[in-house]
Amino acid sequence: MKGKLDQVILKQSVYNTLSIHFHDHNFYYSLHSYTDNNHITVIKKSLFNGKNLDINKSLLNRIKLQFTIKLQLESVNAKFSSATDKQSNIEKESARLKRENRLKDATVNKIVDFGQANYQFQINGKQ
């Protein structure tokens, strides 16, 4: 979603998304159109104590997904993939490489030392 978006569509999408998730909180947003990619900064305040709200990653991902859907309904080519999605792909690849390395290591015999054994060998299972 690089480049400038229609400011009205951007504002409406942000407002509609925040209204769904924070209908019982104050939120303020400001459009920044002076950059190559216009964007909106959002500040949320609790109605009860006026403090900023903490948002966990799960809620943030749901908000981002809802925002993406709102933009798509306005015919904007928007896509969303969370950092955890990207991380999980990295972790999957890492796990695959570890499995492959374990299989390779299972068929390799390593010589770890040279010299004489400190014990008596048994011939035909007898000493």
PDB file of C-alpha atoms in Angstrom:
ATOM      1  CA  MET A   1       0.000   0.000   0.000  1.00  0.00           C
ATOM      2  CA  LYS A   2       2.717   2.419  -1.022  1.00  0.00           C
ATOM      3  CA  GLY A   3       1.903   5.909  -2.208  1.00  0.00           C
ATOM      4  CA  LYS A   4      -0.838   8.396  -1.491  1.00  0.00           C
ATOM      5  CA  LEU A   5      -4.342   7.216  -0.641  1.00  0.00           C
ATOM      6  CA  ASP A   6      -7.493   9.251  -0.923  1.00  0.00           C
ATOM      7  CA  GLN A   7      -7.606  11.157   2.382  1.00  0.00           C
ATOM      8  CA  VAL A   8     -11.364  10.763   2.792  1.00  0.00           C
ATOM      9  CA  ILE A   9     -11.194   6.968   2.322  1.00  0.00           C
ATOM     10  CA  LEU A  10      -8.253   6.738   4.718  1.00  0.00           C
ATOM     11  CA  LYS A  11      -9.997   8.782   7.427  1.00  0.00           C
ATOM     12  CA  GLN A  12     -13.281   6.894   7.060  1.00  0.00           C
ATOM     13  CA  SER A  13     -11.549   3.507   7.219  1.00  0.00           C
ATOM     14  CA  VAL A  14      -9.624   4.470  10.358  1.00  0.00           C
ATOM     15  CA  TYR A  15     -12.722   5.915  12.046  1.00  0.00           C
ATOM     16  CA  ASN A  16     -14.901   2.897  11.181  1.00  0.00           C
ATOM     17  CA  THR A  17     -12.262   0.422  12.352  1.00  0.00           C
ATOM     18  CA  LEU A  18     -11.618   2.222  15.630  1.00  0.00           C
ATOM     19  CA  SER A  19     -15.339   2.636  16.274  1.00  0.00           C
ATOM     20  CA  ILE A  20     -15.754  -1.136  16.127  1.00  0.00           C
ATOM     21  CA  HIS A  21     -12.906  -1.941  18.508  1.00  0.00           C
ATOM     22  CA  PHE A  22     -12.958   1.101  20.825  1.00  0.00           C
ATOM     23  CA  HIS A  23     -16.586   2.214  20.949  1.00  0.00           C
ATOM     24  CA  ASP A  24     -16.285   2.796  24.706  1.00  0.00           C
ATOM     25  CA  HIS A  25     -13.017   4.777  24.568  1.00  0.00           C
ATOM     26  CA  ASN A  26     -11.907   8.138  23.266  1.00  0.00           C
ATOM     27  CA  PHE A  27      -9.556   8.013  20.333  1.00  0.00           C
ATOM     28  CA  TYR A  28      -7.895  10.777  18.393  1.00  0.00           C
ATOM     29  CA  TYR A  29      -6.257  10.537  15.020  1.00  0.00           C
ATOM     30  CA  SER A  30      -4.265  12.845  12.812  1.00  0.00           C
ATOM     31  CA  LEU A  31      -3.655  12.555   9.071  1.00  0.00           C
ATOM     32  CA  HIS A  32      -0.040  13.045   7.973  1.00  0.00           C
ATOM     33  CA  SER A  33      -0.038  13.763   4.251  1.00  0.00           C
ATOM     34  CA  TYR A  34       3.370  15.455   4.048  1.00  0.00           C
ATOM     35  CA  THR A  35       5.219  12.171   3.500  1.00  0.00           C
ATOM     36  CA  ASP A  36       5.482   9.978   0.391  1.00  0.00           C
ATOM     37  CA  ASN A  37       3.024   7.567   2.034  1.00  0.00           C
ATOM     38  CA  ASN A  38       0.244   9.410   3.793  1.00  0.00           C
ATOM     39  CA  HIS A  39      -0.707   7.804   7.091  1.00  0.00           C
ATOM     40  CA  ILE A  40      -2.700   8.354  10.253  1.00  0.00           C
ATOM     41  CA  THR A  41      -1.423   8.403  13.820  1.00  0.00           C
ATOM     42  CA  VAL A  42      -3.899   7.210  16.447  1.00  0.00           C
ATOM     43  CA  ILE A  43      -3.993   7.954  20.180  1.00  0.00           C
ATOM     44  CA  LYS A  44      -6.428   6.120  22.445  1.00  0.00           C
ATOM     45  CA  LYS A  45      -7.438   7.282  25.904  1.00  0.00           C
ATOM     46  CA  SER A  46      -9.503   5.520  28.514  1.00  0.00           C
ATOM     47  CA  LEU A  47     -12.753   7.286  29.393  1.00  0.00           C
ATOM     48  CA  PHE A  48     -12.266   6.328  33.023  1.00  0.00           C
ATOM     49  CA  ASN A  49      -8.762   7.493  33.889  1.00  0.00           C
ATOM     50  CA  GLY A  50      -7.543   9.295  30.749  1.00  0.00           C
ATOM     51  CA  LYS A  51      -4.492   7.045  30.400  1.00  0.00           C
ATOM     52  CA  ASN A  52      -3.279   5.519  27.159  1.00  0.00           C
ATOM     53  CA  LEU A  53      -4.578   1.995  26.558  1.00  0.00           C
ATOM     54  CA  ASP A  54      -2.272  -0.980  26.220  1.00  0.00           C
ATOM     55  CA  ILE A  55      -3.040  -3.204  23.240  1.00  0.00           C
ATOM     56  CA  ASN A  56      -1.761  -6.775  23.004  1.00  0.00           C
ATOM     57  CA  LYS A  57      -0.499  -8.212  19.720  1.00  0.00           C
ATOM     58  CA  SER A  58      -3.590 -10.311  19.138  1.00  0.00           C
ATOM     59  CA  LEU A  59      -5.921  -7.301  19.346  1.00  0.00           C
ATOM     60  CA  LEU A  60      -3.560  -5.204  17.239  1.00  0.00           C
ATOM     61  CA  ASN A  61      -3.581  -7.873  14.515  1.00  0.00           C
ATOM     62  CA  ARG A  62      -7.407  -7.990  14.568  1.00  0.00           C
ATOM     63  CA  ILE A  63      -7.532  -4.185  14.245  1.00  0.00           C
ATOM     64  CA  LYS A  64      -5.057  -4.212  11.353  1.00  0.00           C
ATOM     65  CA  LEU A  65      -6.991  -6.965   9.604  1.00  0.00           C
ATOM     66  CA  GLN A  66     -10.285  -5.090  10.053  1.00  0.00           C
ATOM     67  CA  PHE A  67      -8.637  -1.918   8.712  1.00  0.00           C
ATOM     68  CA  THR A  68      -7.360  -3.831   5.682  1.00  0.00           C
ATOM     69  CA  ILE A  69     -10.873  -5.162   5.001  1.00  0.00           C
ATOM     70  CA  LYS A  70     -12.338  -1.633   5.254  1.00  0.00           C
ATOM     71  CA  LEU A  71      -9.808  -0.387   2.709  1.00  0.00           C
ATOM     72  CA  GLN A  72     -10.500  -3.316   0.378  1.00  0.00           C
ATOM     73  CA  LEU A  73     -14.220  -2.489   0.492  1.00  0.00           C
ATOM     74  CA  GLU A  74     -13.223   0.940  -0.817  1.00  0.00           C
ATOM     75  CA  SER A  75     -11.356  -0.715  -3.734  1.00  0.00           C
ATOM     76  CA  VAL A  76      -7.921  -0.066  -2.252  1.00  0.00           C
ATOM     77  CA  ASN A  77      -5.383  -2.827  -2.906  1.00  0.00           C
ATOM     78  CA  ALA A  78      -4.475  -3.411   0.749  1.00  0.00           C
ATOM     79  CA  LYS A  79      -2.847  -6.526   2.186  1.00  0.00           C
ATOM     80  CA  PHE A  80      -2.091  -7.498   5.755  1.00  0.00           C
ATOM     81  CA  SER A  81       0.358  -9.987   7.168  1.00  0.00           C
ATOM     82  CA  SER A  82       1.308  -9.755  10.793  1.00  0.00           C
ATOM     83  CA  ALA A  83       4.805  -9.838  12.155  1.00  0.00           C
ATOM     84  CA  THR A  84       3.906 -13.137  13.790  1.00  0.00           C
ATOM     85  CA  ASP A  85       2.949 -14.558  10.373  1.00  0.00           C
ATOM     86  CA  LYS A  86       6.322 -13.520   9.013  1.00  0.00           C
ATOM     87  CA  GLN A  87       8.055 -14.870  12.108  1.00  0.00           C
ATOM     88  CA  SER A  88       6.208 -18.168  11.913  1.00  0.00           C
ATOM     89  CA  ASN A  89       7.416 -18.631   8.318  1.00  0.00           C
ATOM     90  CA  ILE A  90      10.992 -18.032   9.470  1.00  0.00           C
ATOM     91  CA  GLU A  91      10.518 -20.481  12.338  1.00  0.00           C
ATOM     92  CA  LYS A  92       9.054 -23.111   9.979  1.00  0.00           C
ATOM     93  CA  GLU A  93      12.061 -22.812   7.669  1.00  0.00           C
ATOM     94  CA  SER A  94      14.452 -22.985  10.612  1.00  0.00           C
ATOM     95  CA  ALA A  95      12.721 -26.129  11.944  1.00  0.00           C
ATOM     96  CA  ARG A  96      12.895 -27.748   8.492  1.00  0.00           C
ATOM     97  CA  LEU A  97      16.640 -27.074   8.259  1.00  0.00           C
ATOM     98  CA  LYS A  98      17.184 -28.483  11.767  1.00  0.00           C
ATOM     99  CA  ARG A  99      15.298 -31.669  10.800  1.00  0.00           C
ATOM    100  CA  GLU A 100      17.404 -32.065   7.663  1.00  0.00           C
ATOM    101  CA  ASN A 101      20.625 -31.564   9.626  1.00  0.00           C
ATOM    102  CA  ARG A 102      19.559 -34.112  12.262  1.00  0.00           C
ATOM    103  CA  LEU A 103      18.920 -36.676   9.502  1.00  0.00           C
ATOM    104  CA  LYS A 104      22.346 -36.011   8.010  1.00  0.00           C
ATOM    105  CA  ASP A 105      24.008 -36.266  11.428  1.00  0.00           C
ATOM    106  CA  ALA A 106      22.242 -39.562  12.176  1.00  0.00           C
ATOM    107  CA  THR A 107      24.084 -41.310   9.319  1.00  0.00           C
ATOM    108  CA  VAL A 108      27.537 -39.853  10.012  1.00  0.00           C
ATOM    109  CA  ASN A 109      30.002 -41.502  12.359  1.00  0.00           C
ATOM    110  CA  LYS A 110      32.445 -39.106  13.921  1.00  0.00           C
ATOM    111  CA  ILE A 111      35.876 -40.058  15.165  1.00  0.00           C
ATOM    112  CA  VAL A 112      36.329 -38.157  18.379  1.00  0.00           C
ATOM    113  CA  ASP A 113      39.666 -39.480  19.642  1.00  0.00           C
ATOM    114  CA  PHE A 114      42.610 -41.739  18.784  1.00  0.00           C
ATOM    115  CA  GLY A 115      44.562 -44.056  21.070  1.00  0.00           C
ATOM    116  CA  GLN A 116      44.085 -47.230  23.045  1.00  0.00           C
ATOM    117  CA  ALA A 117      40.951 -48.311  24.833  1.00  0.00           C
ATOM    118  CA  ASN A 118      41.134 -48.545  28.604  1.00  0.00           C
ATOM    119  CA  TYR A 119      39.042 -51.723  28.778  1.00  0.00           C
ATOM    120  CA  GLN A 120      39.302 -55.334  27.683  1.00  0.00           C
ATOM    121  CA  PHE A 121      37.541 -56.377  24.500  1.00  0.00           C
ATOM    122  CA  GLN A 122      35.427 -59.520  24.580  1.00  0.00           C
ATOM    123  CA  ILE A 123      35.847 -62.113  21.867  1.00  0.00           C
ATOM    124  CA  ASN A 124      32.613 -63.917  20.944  1.00  0.00           C
ATOM    125  CA  GLY A 125      30.941 -62.404  23.974  1.00  0.00           C
ATOM    126  CA  LYS A 126      33.443 -64.048  26.344  1.00  0.00           C
ATOM    127  CA  GLN A 127      36.296 -62.498  28.216  1.00  0.00           C
TER     128      GLN A 127
END
